[in-house]
């Protein structure tokens, strides 16, 4: 998976608790992305980063925050998890943010909010 | 508005028969289009991409796709399905961002 790891791989938590998911890359790629995958929706972009401390919102950013203090790490935080945030979360990396370059995806984190 | 529609949520074929996964798009600009594959409990892997060069694009594992501007389509095909092709396939439209289709689950019967 192109030197991308996600942790944890599975997590079960309760409504109202904070949750942080970690994406770690060893490729030194500039761009990092967080997606969620839900049946019938494909993947939807939550947030992305175009450099250390540089982040922006995606299509479904409400209820999520991100941070990137190092090139290799991109954290996704659910400040107060809700059942609607039960999903599979994928991190992706890319070296160029243009239409010609693919994104490489991590193995995913399955999050269940009870 | 930019969008991508995968016309079938589930396709079932027999091993050795052709595969056709359909994708239509809507874009105000000349698009780039990708197909990704996701095997069970795995991340996504790029199969092939169209970036305004040749309209017939060949990818990995014997897959290919043809960009047809007049039909706003980018259908994925393979002449002969293999059991290992069973997976979920995503058509992706790229302009300023990546727009994923809802996915097509391919089942391959022995």
mmCIF file with all atom_site columns, C-alpha atoms in Angstrom:
data_model
loop_
_atom_site.group_PDB
_atom_site.id
_atom_site.type_symbol
_atom_site.label_atom_id
_atom_site.label_alt_id
_atom_site.label_comp_id
_atom_site.label_asym_id
_atom_site.label_entity_id
_atom_site.label_seq_id
_atom_site.pdbx_PDB_ins_code
_atom_site.Cartn_x
_atom_site.Cartn_y
_atom_site.Cartn_z
_atom_site.occupancy
_atom_site.B_iso_or_equiv
_atom_site.pdbx_formal_charge
_atom_site.auth_seq_id
_atom_site.auth_comp_id
_atom_site.auth_asym_id
_atom_site.auth_atom_id
_atom_site.pdbx_PDB_model_num
ATOM 1   C CA . UNK A 1 1   ? 0.000   0.000   0.000   1.00 0.00 ? 1   UNK A CA 1
ATOM 2   C CA . UNK A 1 2   ? 2.726   2.458   -1.067  1.00 0.00 ? 2   UNK A CA 1
ATOM 3   C CA . UNK A 1 3   ? 4.159   2.979   2.430   1.00 0.00 ? 3   UNK A CA 1
ATOM 4   C CA . UNK A 1 4   ? 0.956   4.130   4.079   1.00 0.00 ? 4   UNK A CA 1
ATOM 5   C CA . UNK A 1 5   ? -0.239  2.811   7.411   1.00 0.00 ? 5   UNK A CA 1
ATOM 6   C CA . UNK A 1 6   ? -3.358  3.639   9.342   1.00 0.00 ? 6   UNK A CA 1
ATOM 7   C CA . UNK A 1 7   ? -3.986  3.118   13.031  1.00 0.00 ? 7   UNK A CA 1
ATOM 8   C CA . UNK A 1 8   ? -6.006  1.737   14.551  1.00 0.00 ? 8   UNK A CA 1
ATOM 9   C CA . UNK A 1 9   ? -7.364  -0.622  11.904  1.00 0.00 ? 9   UNK A CA 1
ATOM 10  C CA . UNK A 1 10  ? -10.537 -1.230  13.862  1.00 0.00 ? 10  UNK A CA 1
ATOM 11  C CA . UNK A 1 11  ? -12.173 0.769   16.620  1.00 0.00 ? 11  UNK A CA 1
ATOM 12  C CA . UNK A 1 12  ? -15.444 0.591   18.483  1.00 0.00 ? 12  UNK A CA 1
ATOM 13  C CA . UNK A 1 13  ? -16.381 3.610   20.556  1.00 0.00 ? 13  UNK A CA 1
ATOM 14  C CA . UNK A 1 14  ? -19.407 5.201   22.179  1.00 0.00 ? 14  UNK A CA 1
ATOM 15  C CA . UNK A 1 15  ? -21.362 8.254   21.134  1.00 0.00 ? 15  UNK A CA 1
ATOM 16  C CA . UNK A 1 16  ? -19.901 11.444  22.520  1.00 0.00 ? 16  UNK A CA 1
ATOM 17  C CA . UNK A 1 17  ? -16.326 10.220  22.949  1.00 0.00 ? 17  UNK A CA 1
ATOM 18  C CA . UNK A 1 18  ? -13.389 11.752  21.100  1.00 0.00 ? 18  UNK A CA 1
ATOM 19  C CA . UNK A 1 19  ? -11.596 9.619   18.533  1.00 0.00 ? 19  UNK A CA 1
ATOM 20  C CA . UNK A 1 20  ? -8.336  10.176  16.677  1.00 0.00 ? 20  UNK A CA 1
ATOM 21  C CA . UNK A 1 21  ? -7.262  8.221   13.628  1.00 0.00 ? 21  UNK A CA 1
ATOM 22  C CA . UNK A 1 22  ? -3.700  8.333   12.436  1.00 0.00 ? 22  UNK A CA 1
ATOM 23  C CA . UNK A 1 23  ? -2.254  8.119   8.944   1.00 0.00 ? 23  UNK A CA 1
ATOM 24  C CA . UNK A 1 24  ? 1.477   7.646   8.563   1.00 0.00 ? 24  UNK A CA 1
ATOM 25  C CA . UNK A 1 25  ? 3.413   7.699   5.279   1.00 0.00 ? 25  UNK A CA 1
ATOM 26  C CA . UNK A 1 26  ? 7.010   6.893   4.441   1.00 0.00 ? 26  UNK A CA 1
ATOM 27  C CA . UNK A 1 27  ? 6.878   8.264   0.865   1.00 0.00 ? 27  UNK A CA 1
ATOM 28  C CA . UNK A 1 28  ? 7.487   11.946  1.669   1.00 0.00 ? 28  UNK A CA 1
ATOM 29  C CA . UNK A 1 29  ? 4.444   12.905  -0.429  1.00 0.00 ? 29  UNK A CA 1
ATOM 30  C CA . UNK A 1 30  ? 3.219   16.467  -0.038  1.00 0.00 ? 30  UNK A CA 1
ATOM 31  C CA . UNK A 1 31  ? -0.539  15.873  -0.187  1.00 0.00 ? 31  UNK A CA 1
ATOM 32  C CA . UNK A 1 32  ? -2.536  13.776  2.248   1.00 0.00 ? 32  UNK A CA 1
ATOM 33  C CA . UNK A 1 33  ? -6.264  13.114  2.304   1.00 0.00 ? 33  UNK A CA 1
ATOM 34  C CA . UNK A 1 34  ? -8.911  11.629  4.560   1.00 0.00 ? 34  UNK A CA 1
ATOM 35  C CA . UNK A 1 35  ? -11.952 9.947   3.006   1.00 0.00 ? 35  UNK A CA 1
ATOM 36  C CA . UNK A 1 36  ? -14.885 8.059   4.398   1.00 0.00 ? 36  UNK A CA 1
ATOM 37  C CA . UNK A 1 37  ? -16.477 5.162   2.560   1.00 0.00 ? 37  UNK A CA 1
ATOM 38  C CA . UNK A 1 38  ? -20.147 4.359   2.967   1.00 0.00 ? 38  UNK A CA 1
ATOM 39  C CA . UNK A 1 39  ? -22.345 1.983   0.959   1.00 0.00 ? 39  UNK A CA 1
ATOM 40  C CA . UNK A 1 40  ? -23.879 3.695   -2.038  1.00 0.00 ? 40  UNK A CA 1
ATOM 41  C CA . UNK A 1 41  ? -21.650 6.752   -1.724  1.00 0.00 ? 41  UNK A CA 1
ATOM 42  C CA . UNK A 1 42  ? -18.248 5.619   -2.863  1.00 0.00 ? 42  UNK A CA 1
ATOM 43  C CA . UNK A 1 43  ? -15.523 7.620   -1.133  1.00 0.00 ? 43  UNK A CA 1
ATOM 44  C CA . UNK A 1 44  ? -16.130 11.168  0.034   1.00 0.00 ? 44  UNK A CA 1
ATOM 45  C CA . UNK A 1 45  ? -13.388 13.626  0.934   1.00 0.00 ? 45  UNK A CA 1
ATOM 46  C CA . UNK A 1 46  ? -13.383 14.842  4.544   1.00 0.00 ? 46  UNK A CA 1
ATOM 47  C CA . UNK A 1 47  ? -10.244 16.992  4.732   1.00 0.00 ? 47  UNK A CA 1
ATOM 48  C CA . UNK A 1 48  ? -6.952  17.227  2.964   1.00 0.00 ? 48  UNK A CA 1
ATOM 49  C CA . UNK A 1 49  ? -3.508  18.676  3.548   1.00 0.00 ? 49  UNK A CA 1
ATOM 50  C CA . UNK A 1 50  ? -1.183  20.333  1.057   1.00 0.00 ? 50  UNK A CA 1
ATOM 51  C CA . UNK A 1 51  ? 1.746   20.670  3.433   1.00 0.00 ? 51  UNK A CA 1
ATOM 52  C CA . UNK A 1 52  ? 2.756   20.781  7.075   1.00 0.00 ? 52  UNK A CA 1
ATOM 53  C CA . UNK A 1 53  ? 0.151   22.801  8.969   1.00 0.00 ? 53  UNK A CA 1
ATOM 54  C CA . UNK A 1 54  ? -1.741  23.467  5.709   1.00 0.00 ? 54  UNK A CA 1
ATOM 55  C CA . UNK A 1 55  ? -5.166  21.852  5.572   1.00 0.00 ? 55  UNK A CA 1
ATOM 56  C CA . UNK A 1 56  ? -8.521  22.468  3.951   1.00 0.00 ? 56  UNK A CA 1
ATOM 57  C CA . UNK A 1 57  ? -12.046 21.120  4.074   1.00 0.00 ? 57  UNK A CA 1
ATOM 58  C CA . UNK A 1 58  ? -13.524 18.557  1.767   1.00 0.00 ? 58  UNK A CA 1
ATOM 59  C CA . UNK A 1 59  ? -17.051 17.589  0.866   1.00 0.00 ? 59  UNK A CA 1
ATOM 60  C CA . UNK A 1 60  ? -18.086 16.169  4.270   1.00 0.00 ? 60  UNK A CA 1
ATOM 61  C CA . UNK A 1 61  ? -15.984 17.993  6.859   1.00 0.00 ? 61  UNK A CA 1
ATOM 62  C CA . UNK A 1 62  ? -18.637 18.722  9.510   1.00 0.00 ? 62  UNK A CA 1
ATOM 63  C CA . UNK A 1 63  ? -17.805 17.005  12.806  1.00 0.00 ? 63  UNK A CA 1
ATOM 64  C CA . UNK A 1 64  ? -14.183 16.359  11.853  1.00 0.00 ? 64  UNK A CA 1
ATOM 65  C CA . UNK A 1 65  ? -10.911 18.173  12.358  1.00 0.00 ? 65  UNK A CA 1
ATOM 66  C CA . UNK A 1 66  ? -7.401  17.383  11.151  1.00 0.00 ? 66  UNK A CA 1
ATOM 67  C CA . UNK A 1 67  ? -3.839  18.242  11.974  1.00 0.00 ? 67  UNK A CA 1
ATOM 68  C CA . UNK A 1 68  ? -0.522  17.805  10.250  1.00 0.00 ? 68  UNK A CA 1
ATOM 69  C CA . UNK A 1 69  ? 2.510   18.713  12.309  1.00 0.00 ? 69  UNK A CA 1
ATOM 70  C CA . UNK A 1 70  ? 4.934   16.545  10.304  1.00 0.00 ? 70  UNK A CA 1
ATOM 71  C CA . UNK A 1 71  ? 5.103   15.586  6.649   1.00 0.00 ? 71  UNK A CA 1
ATOM 72  C CA . UNK A 1 72  ? 4.589   11.923  7.453   1.00 0.00 ? 72  UNK A CA 1
ATOM 73  C CA . UNK A 1 73  ? 1.595   12.140  9.812   1.00 0.00 ? 73  UNK A CA 1
ATOM 74  C CA . UNK A 1 74  ? -1.980  13.276  9.205   1.00 0.00 ? 74  UNK A CA 1
ATOM 75  C CA . UNK A 1 75  ? -4.449  12.961  12.068  1.00 0.00 ? 75  UNK A CA 1
ATOM 76  C CA . UNK A 1 76  ? -8.223  12.893  11.807  1.00 0.00 ? 76  UNK A CA 1
ATOM 77  C CA . UNK A 1 77  ? -10.175 13.736  14.963  1.00 0.00 ? 77  UNK A CA 1
ATOM 78  C CA . UNK A 1 78  ? -13.816 13.253  15.741  1.00 0.00 ? 78  UNK A CA 1
ATOM 79  C CA . UNK A 1 79  ? -14.295 15.630  18.680  1.00 0.00 ? 79  UNK A CA 1
ATOM 80  C CA . UNK A 1 80  ? -17.523 13.955  19.795  1.00 0.00 ? 80  UNK A CA 1
ATOM 81  C CA . UNK A 1 81  ? -18.317 10.838  17.825  1.00 0.00 ? 81  UNK A CA 1
ATOM 82  C CA . UNK A 1 82  ? -21.853 10.227  16.553  1.00 0.00 ? 82  UNK A CA 1
ATOM 83  C CA . UNK A 1 83  ? -23.438 7.099   15.111  1.00 0.00 ? 83  UNK A CA 1
ATOM 84  C CA . UNK A 1 84  ? -23.539 8.762   11.678  1.00 0.00 ? 84  UNK A CA 1
ATOM 85  C CA . UNK A 1 85  ? -19.750 8.702   11.720  1.00 0.00 ? 85  UNK A CA 1
ATOM 86  C CA . UNK A 1 86  ? -19.690 4.924   11.703  1.00 0.00 ? 86  UNK A CA 1
ATOM 87  C CA . UNK A 1 87  ? -17.790 4.253   8.508   1.00 0.00 ? 87  UNK A CA 1
ATOM 88  C CA . UNK A 1 88  ? -14.578 3.014   6.963   1.00 0.00 ? 88  UNK A CA 1
ATOM 89  C CA . UNK A 1 89  ? -11.960 5.749   6.818   1.00 0.00 ? 89  UNK A CA 1
ATOM 90  C CA . UNK A 1 90  ? -9.219  5.821   4.215   1.00 0.00 ? 90  UNK A CA 1
ATOM 91  C CA . UNK A 1 91  ? -6.117  7.919   4.103   1.00 0.00 ? 91  UNK A CA 1
ATOM 92  C CA . UNK A 1 92  ? -4.512  8.708   0.759   1.00 0.00 ? 92  UNK A CA 1
ATOM 93  C CA . UNK A 1 93  ? -1.337  10.414  -0.366  1.00 0.00 ? 93  UNK A CA 1
ATOM 94  C CA . UNK A 1 94  ? -0.243  12.115  -3.551  1.00 0.00 ? 94  UNK A CA 1
ATOM 95  C CA . UNK A 1 95  ? 2.784   13.989  -4.723  1.00 0.00 ? 95  UNK A CA 1
ATOM 96  C CA . UNK A 1 96  ? 0.934   16.374  -6.996  1.00 0.00 ? 96  UNK A CA 1
ATOM 97  C CA . UNK A 1 97  ? -2.528  17.801  -6.717  1.00 0.00 ? 97  UNK A CA 1
ATOM 98  C CA . UNK A 1 98  ? -3.428  17.736  -10.369 1.00 0.00 ? 98  UNK A CA 1
ATOM 99  C CA . UNK A 1 99  ? -5.599  15.709  -12.625 1.00 0.00 ? 99  UNK A CA 1
ATOM 100 C CA . UNK A 1 100 ? -2.808  13.448  -13.849 1.00 0.00 ? 100 UNK A CA 1
ATOM 101 C CA . UNK A 1 101 ? -1.561  11.986  -10.659 1.00 0.00 ? 101 UNK A CA 1
ATOM 102 C CA . UNK A 1 102 ? -3.066  9.098   -8.795  1.00 0.00 ? 102 UNK A CA 1
ATOM 103 C CA . UNK A 1 103 ? -3.607  8.966   -5.085  1.00 0.00 ? 103 UNK A CA 1
ATOM 104 C CA . UNK A 1 104 ? -2.275  6.012   -3.130  1.00 0.00 ? 104 UNK A CA 1
ATOM 105 C CA . UNK A 1 105 ? -4.549  4.628   -0.470  1.00 0.00 ? 105 UNK A CA 1
ATOM 106 C CA . UNK A 1 106 ? -3.942  3.133   2.936   1.00 0.00 ? 106 UNK A CA 1
ATOM 107 C CA . UNK A 1 107 ? -5.618  -0.066  4.152   1.00 0.00 ? 107 UNK A CA 1
ATOM 108 C CA . UNK A 1 108 ? -8.467  1.717   5.953   1.00 0.00 ? 108 UNK A CA 1
ATOM 109 C CA . UNK A 1 109 ? -9.815  2.031   9.494   1.00 0.00 ? 109 UNK A CA 1
ATOM 110 C CA . UNK A 1 110 ? -13.201 0.581   10.361  1.00 0.00 ? 110 UNK A CA 1
ATOM 111 C CA . UNK A 1 111 ? -14.864 2.773   12.988  1.00 0.00 ? 111 UNK A CA 1
ATOM 112 C CA . UNK A 1 112 ? -18.060 1.814   14.774  1.00 0.00 ? 112 UNK A CA 1
ATOM 113 C CA . UNK A 1 113 ? -19.808 4.362   16.987  1.00 0.00 ? 113 UNK A CA 1
ATOM 114 C CA . UNK A 1 114 ? -22.384 2.784   19.295  1.00 0.00 ? 114 UNK A CA 1
ATOM 115 C CA . UNK B 2 1   ? -21.829 20.512  -11.961 1.00 0.00 ? 1   UNK B CA 1
ATOM 116 C CA . UNK B 2 2   ? -19.451 17.608  -11.905 1.00 0.00 ? 2   UNK B CA 1
ATOM 117 C CA . UNK B 2 3   ? -20.598 14.117  -11.160 1.00 0.00 ? 3   UNK B CA 1
ATOM 118 C CA . UNK B 2 4   ? -19.961 10.502  -11.971 1.00 0.00 ? 4   UNK B CA 1
ATOM 119 C CA . UNK B 2 5   ? -22.555 7.751   -12.151 1.00 0.00 ? 5   UNK B CA 1
ATOM 120 C CA . UNK B 2 6   ? -21.873 4.040   -12.100 1.00 0.00 ? 6   UNK B CA 1
ATOM 121 C CA . UNK B 2 7   ? -24.883 2.498   -13.730 1.00 0.00 ? 7   UNK B CA 1
ATOM 122 C CA . UNK B 2 8   ? -24.793 -0.873  -11.981 1.00 0.00 ? 8   UNK B CA 1
ATOM 123 C CA . UNK B 2 9   ? -24.312 -1.415  -8.273  1.00 0.00 ? 9   UNK B CA 1
ATOM 124 C CA . UNK B 2 10  ? -23.685 -5.125  -8.802  1.00 0.00 ? 10  UNK B CA 1
ATOM 125 C CA . UNK B 2 11  ? -22.514 -7.135  -11.820 1.00 0.00 ? 11  UNK B CA 1
ATOM 126 C CA . UNK B 2 12  ? -22.253 -10.913 -11.854 1.00 0.00 ? 12  UNK B CA 1
ATOM 127 C CA . UNK B 2 13  ? -20.393 -12.832 -14.571 1.00 0.00 ? 13  UNK B CA 1
ATOM 128 C CA . UNK B 2 14  ? -19.098 -16.346 -15.070 1.00 0.00 ? 14  UNK B CA 1
ATOM 129 C CA . UNK B 2 15  ? -15.388 -17.013 -15.146 1.00 0.00 ? 15  UNK B CA 1
ATOM 130 C CA . UNK B 2 16  ? -14.045 -16.692 -18.675 1.00 0.00 ? 16  UNK B CA 1
ATOM 131 C CA . UNK B 2 17  ? -16.835 -14.391 -19.909 1.00 0.00 ? 17  UNK B CA 1
ATOM 132 C CA . UNK B 2 18  ? -16.473 -10.675 -20.681 1.00 0.00 ? 18  UNK B CA 1
ATOM 133 C CA . UNK B 2 19  ? -16.786 -7.969  -18.065 1.00 0.00 ? 19  UNK B CA 1
ATOM 134 C CA . UNK B 2 20  ? -18.471 -4.603  -18.639 1.00 0.00 ? 20  UNK B CA 1
ATOM 135 C CA . UNK B 2 21  ? -18.703 -2.038  -15.839 1.00 0.00 ? 21  UNK B CA 1
ATOM 136 C CA . UNK B 2 22  ? -20.450 1.145   -16.904 1.00 0.00 ? 22  UNK B CA 1
ATOM 137 C CA . UNK B 2 23  ? -19.564 4.705   -15.930 1.00 0.00 ? 23  UNK B CA 1
ATOM 138 C CA . UNK B 2 24  ? -21.075 7.975   -17.131 1.00 0.00 ? 24  UNK B CA 1
ATOM 139 C CA . UNK B 2 25  ? -19.827 11.404  -16.171 1.00 0.00 ? 25  UNK B CA 1
ATOM 140 C CA . UNK B 2 26  ? -20.895 15.016  -16.216 1.00 0.00 ? 26  UNK B CA 1
ATOM 141 C CA . UNK B 2 27  ? -18.249 17.703  -16.381 1.00 0.00 ? 27  UNK B CA 1
ATOM 142 C CA . UNK B 2 28  ? -18.015 21.326  -17.494 1.00 0.00 ? 28  UNK B CA 1
ATOM 143 C CA . UNK B 2 29  ? -14.380 20.861  -18.458 1.00 0.00 ? 29  UNK B CA 1
ATOM 144 C CA . UNK B 2 30  ? -12.320 18.201  -20.135 1.00 0.00 ? 30  UNK B CA 1
ATOM 145 C CA . UNK B 2 31  ? -12.146 15.578  -17.465 1.00 0.00 ? 31  UNK B CA 1
ATOM 146 C CA . UNK B 2 32  ? -9.594  13.139  -16.276 1.00 0.00 ? 32  UNK B CA 1
ATOM 147 C CA . UNK B 2 33  ? -11.100 9.799   -15.364 1.00 0.00 ? 33  UNK B CA 1
ATOM 148 C CA . UNK B 2 34  ? -9.707  6.942   -13.352 1.00 0.00 ? 34  UNK B CA 1
ATOM 149 C CA . UNK B 2 35  ? -10.844 3.445   -12.452 1.00 0.00 ? 35  UNK B CA 1
ATOM 150 C CA . UNK B 2 36  ? -9.841  2.086   -9.055  1.00 0.00 ? 36  UNK B CA 1
ATOM 151 C CA . UNK B 2 37  ? -10.321 -1.446  -7.720  1.00 0.00 ? 37  UNK B CA 1
ATOM 152 C CA . UNK B 2 38  ? -10.860 -2.410  -4.096  1.00 0.00 ? 38  UNK B CA 1
ATOM 153 C CA . UNK B 2 39  ? -10.466 -6.013  -3.017  1.00 0.00 ? 39  UNK B CA 1
ATOM 154 C CA . UNK B 2 40  ? -12.182 -7.091  0.211   1.00 0.00 ? 40  UNK B CA 1
ATOM 155 C CA . UNK B 2 41  ? -10.733 -5.419  3.301   1.00 0.00 ? 41  UNK B CA 1
ATOM 156 C CA . UNK B 2 42  ? -8.090  -3.647  1.239   1.00 0.00 ? 42  UNK B CA 1
ATOM 157 C CA . UNK B 2 43  ? -7.364  -0.122  0.148   1.00 0.00 ? 43  UNK B CA 1
ATOM 158 C CA . UNK B 2 44  ? -7.923  1.129   -3.389  1.00 0.00 ? 44  UNK B CA 1
ATOM 159 C CA . UNK B 2 45  ? -5.577  0.413   -6.261  1.00 0.00 ? 45  UNK B CA 1
ATOM 160 C CA . UNK B 2 46  ? -5.428  2.323   -9.520  1.00 0.00 ? 46  UNK B CA 1
ATOM 161 C CA . UNK B 2 47  ? -6.445  0.202   -12.526 1.00 0.00 ? 47  UNK B CA 1
ATOM 162 C CA . UNK B 2 48  ? -6.087  2.780   -15.281 1.00 0.00 ? 48  UNK B CA 1
ATOM 163 C CA . UNK B 2 49  ? -6.464  6.458   -16.055 1.00 0.00 ? 49  UNK B CA 1
ATOM 164 C CA . UNK B 2 50  ? -7.536  8.706   -18.924 1.00 0.00 ? 50  UNK B CA 1
ATOM 165 C CA . UNK B 2 51  ? -5.867  12.106  -19.093 1.00 0.00 ? 51  UNK B CA 1
ATOM 166 C CA . UNK B 2 52  ? -6.804  13.414  -22.580 1.00 0.00 ? 52  UNK B CA 1
ATOM 167 C CA . UNK B 2 53  ? -4.285  11.377  -24.523 1.00 0.00 ? 53  UNK B CA 1
ATOM 168 C CA . UNK B 2 54  ? -5.427  8.149   -26.207 1.00 0.00 ? 54  UNK B CA 1
ATOM 169 C CA . UNK B 2 55  ? -9.130  7.484   -25.780 1.00 0.00 ? 55  UNK B CA 1
ATOM 170 C CA . UNK B 2 56  ? -8.587  3.735   -25.347 1.00 0.00 ? 56  UNK B CA 1
ATOM 171 C CA . UNK B 2 57  ? -6.694  3.181   -22.140 1.00 0.00 ? 57  UNK B CA 1
ATOM 172 C CA . UNK B 2 58  ? -5.125  -0.097  -21.097 1.00 0.00 ? 58  UNK B CA 1
ATOM 173 C CA . UNK B 2 59  ? -4.635  -0.887  -17.442 1.00 0.00 ? 59  UNK B CA 1
ATOM 174 C CA . UNK B 2 60  ? -3.397  -3.636  -15.220 1.00 0.00 ? 60  UNK B CA 1
ATOM 175 C CA . UNK B 2 61  ? -4.705  -7.201  -15.131 1.00 0.00 ? 61  UNK B CA 1
ATOM 176 C CA . UNK B 2 62  ? -6.097  -7.052  -18.670 1.00 0.00 ? 62  UNK B CA 1
ATOM 177 C CA . UNK B 2 63  ? -8.612  -4.267  -18.059 1.00 0.00 ? 63  UNK B CA 1
ATOM 178 C CA . UNK B 2 64  ? -9.186  -1.431  -20.467 1.00 0.00 ? 64  UNK B CA 1
ATOM 179 C CA . UNK B 2 65  ? -11.546 1.515   -20.788 1.00 0.00 ? 65  UNK B CA 1
ATOM 180 C CA . UNK B 2 66  ? -12.624 3.745   -23.628 1.00 0.00 ? 66  UNK B CA 1
ATOM 181 C CA . UNK B 2 67  ? -13.323 7.444   -23.211 1.00 0.00 ? 67  UNK B CA 1
ATOM 182 C CA . UNK B 2 68  ? -16.308 8.478   -25.354 1.00 0.00 ? 68  UNK B CA 1
ATOM 183 C CA . UNK B 2 69  ? -16.945 12.196  -25.169 1.00 0.00 ? 69  UNK B CA 1
ATOM 184 C CA . UNK B 2 70  ? -20.104 12.033  -27.292 1.00 0.00 ? 70  UNK B CA 1
ATOM 185 C CA . UNK B 2 71  ? -21.623 9.560   -24.846 1.00 0.00 ? 71  UNK B CA 1
ATOM 186 C CA . UNK B 2 72  ? -19.960 11.025  -21.723 1.00 0.00 ? 72  UNK B CA 1
ATOM 187 C CA . UNK B 2 73  ? -18.927 7.520   -20.825 1.00 0.00 ? 73  UNK B CA 1
ATOM 188 C CA . UNK B 2 74  ? -15.836 5.715   -19.587 1.00 0.00 ? 74  UNK B CA 1
ATOM 189 C CA . UNK B 2 75  ? -16.828 2.048   -19.387 1.00 0.00 ? 75  UNK B CA 1
ATOM 190 C CA . UNK B 2 76  ? -14.419 -0.560  -18.032 1.00 0.00 ? 76  UNK B CA 1
ATOM 191 C CA . UNK B 2 77  ? -14.055 -3.857  -19.873 1.00 0.00 ? 77  UNK B CA 1
ATOM 192 C CA . UNK B 2 78  ? -12.127 -7.098  -19.739 1.00 0.00 ? 78  UNK B CA 1
ATOM 193 C CA . UNK B 2 79  ? -12.404 -9.864  -22.351 1.00 0.00 ? 79  UNK B CA 1
ATOM 194 C CA . UNK B 2 80  ? -12.319 -12.772 -19.917 1.00 0.00 ? 80  UNK B CA 1
ATOM 195 C CA . UNK B 2 81  ? -13.126 -12.614 -16.212 1.00 0.00 ? 81  UNK B CA 1
ATOM 196 C CA . UNK B 2 82  ? -10.976 -14.364 -13.642 1.00 0.00 ? 82  UNK B CA 1
ATOM 197 C CA . UNK B 2 83  ? -11.993 -15.333 -10.138 1.00 0.00 ? 83  UNK B CA 1
ATOM 198 C CA . UNK B 2 84  ? -9.428  -12.885 -8.765  1.00 0.00 ? 84  UNK B CA 1
ATOM 199 C CA . UNK B 2 85  ? -11.289 -10.000 -10.457 1.00 0.00 ? 85  UNK B CA 1
ATOM 200 C CA . UNK B 2 86  ? -14.058 -10.220 -7.860  1.00 0.00 ? 86  UNK B CA 1
ATOM 201 C CA . UNK B 2 87  ? -13.899 -6.852  -6.120  1.00 0.00 ? 87  UNK B CA 1
ATOM 202 C CA . UNK B 2 88  ? -15.512 -3.433  -5.977  1.00 0.00 ? 88  UNK B CA 1
ATOM 203 C CA . UNK B 2 89  ? -14.693 -1.001  -8.771  1.00 0.00 ? 89  UNK B CA 1
ATOM 204 C CA . UNK B 2 90  ? -14.869 2.780   -8.598  1.00 0.00 ? 90  UNK B CA 1
ATOM 205 C CA . UNK B 2 91  ? -15.018 5.229   -11.467 1.00 0.00 ? 91  UNK B CA 1
ATOM 206 C CA . UNK B 2 92  ? -13.480 8.572   -10.466 1.00 0.00 ? 92  UNK B CA 1
ATOM 207 C CA . UNK B 2 93  ? -13.841 11.982  -12.124 1.00 0.00 ? 93  UNK B CA 1
ATOM 208 C CA . UNK B 2 94  ? -11.051 14.468  -11.565 1.00 0.00 ? 94  UNK B CA 1
ATOM 209 C CA . UNK B 2 95  ? -11.239 18.204  -12.118 1.00 0.00 ? 95  UNK B CA 1
ATOM 210 C CA . UNK B 2 96  ? -10.413 20.335  -9.105  1.00 0.00 ? 96  UNK B CA 1
ATOM 211 C CA . UNK B 2 97  ? -11.151 17.410  -6.835  1.00 0.00 ? 97  UNK B CA 1
ATOM 212 C CA . UNK B 2 98  ? -11.810 13.695  -7.034  1.00 0.00 ? 98  UNK B CA 1
ATOM 213 C CA . UNK B 2 99  ? -15.435 12.613  -7.359  1.00 0.00 ? 99  UNK B CA 1
ATOM 214 C CA . UNK B 2 100 ? -16.028 8.923   -6.767  1.00 0.00 ? 100 UNK B CA 1
ATOM 215 C CA . UNK B 2 101 ? -18.859 6.923   -8.209  1.00 0.00 ? 101 UNK B CA 1
ATOM 216 C CA . UNK B 2 102 ? -20.888 4.810   -5.805  1.00 0.00 ? 102 UNK B CA 1
ATOM 217 C CA . UNK B 2 103 ? -19.062 1.671   -6.871  1.00 0.00 ? 103 UNK B CA 1
ATOM 218 C CA . UNK B 2 104 ? -19.885 -1.546  -8.720  1.00 0.00 ? 104 UNK B CA 1
ATOM 219 C CA . UNK B 2 105 ? -19.417 -4.854  -6.987  1.00 0.00 ? 105 UNK B CA 1
ATOM 220 C CA . UNK B 2 106 ? -18.223 -7.517  -9.425  1.00 0.00 ? 106 UNK B CA 1
ATOM 221 C CA . UNK B 2 107 ? -18.969 -11.135 -8.622  1.00 0.00 ? 107 UNK B CA 1
ATOM 222 C CA . UNK B 2 108 ? -17.297 -13.885 -10.660 1.00 0.00 ? 108 UNK B CA 1
ATOM 223 C CA . UNK B 2 109 ? -18.956 -17.307 -10.656 1.00 0.00 ? 109 UNK B CA 1
ATOM 224 C CA . UNK B 2 110 ? -16.957 -20.494 -11.264 1.00 0.00 ? 110 UNK B CA 1
#
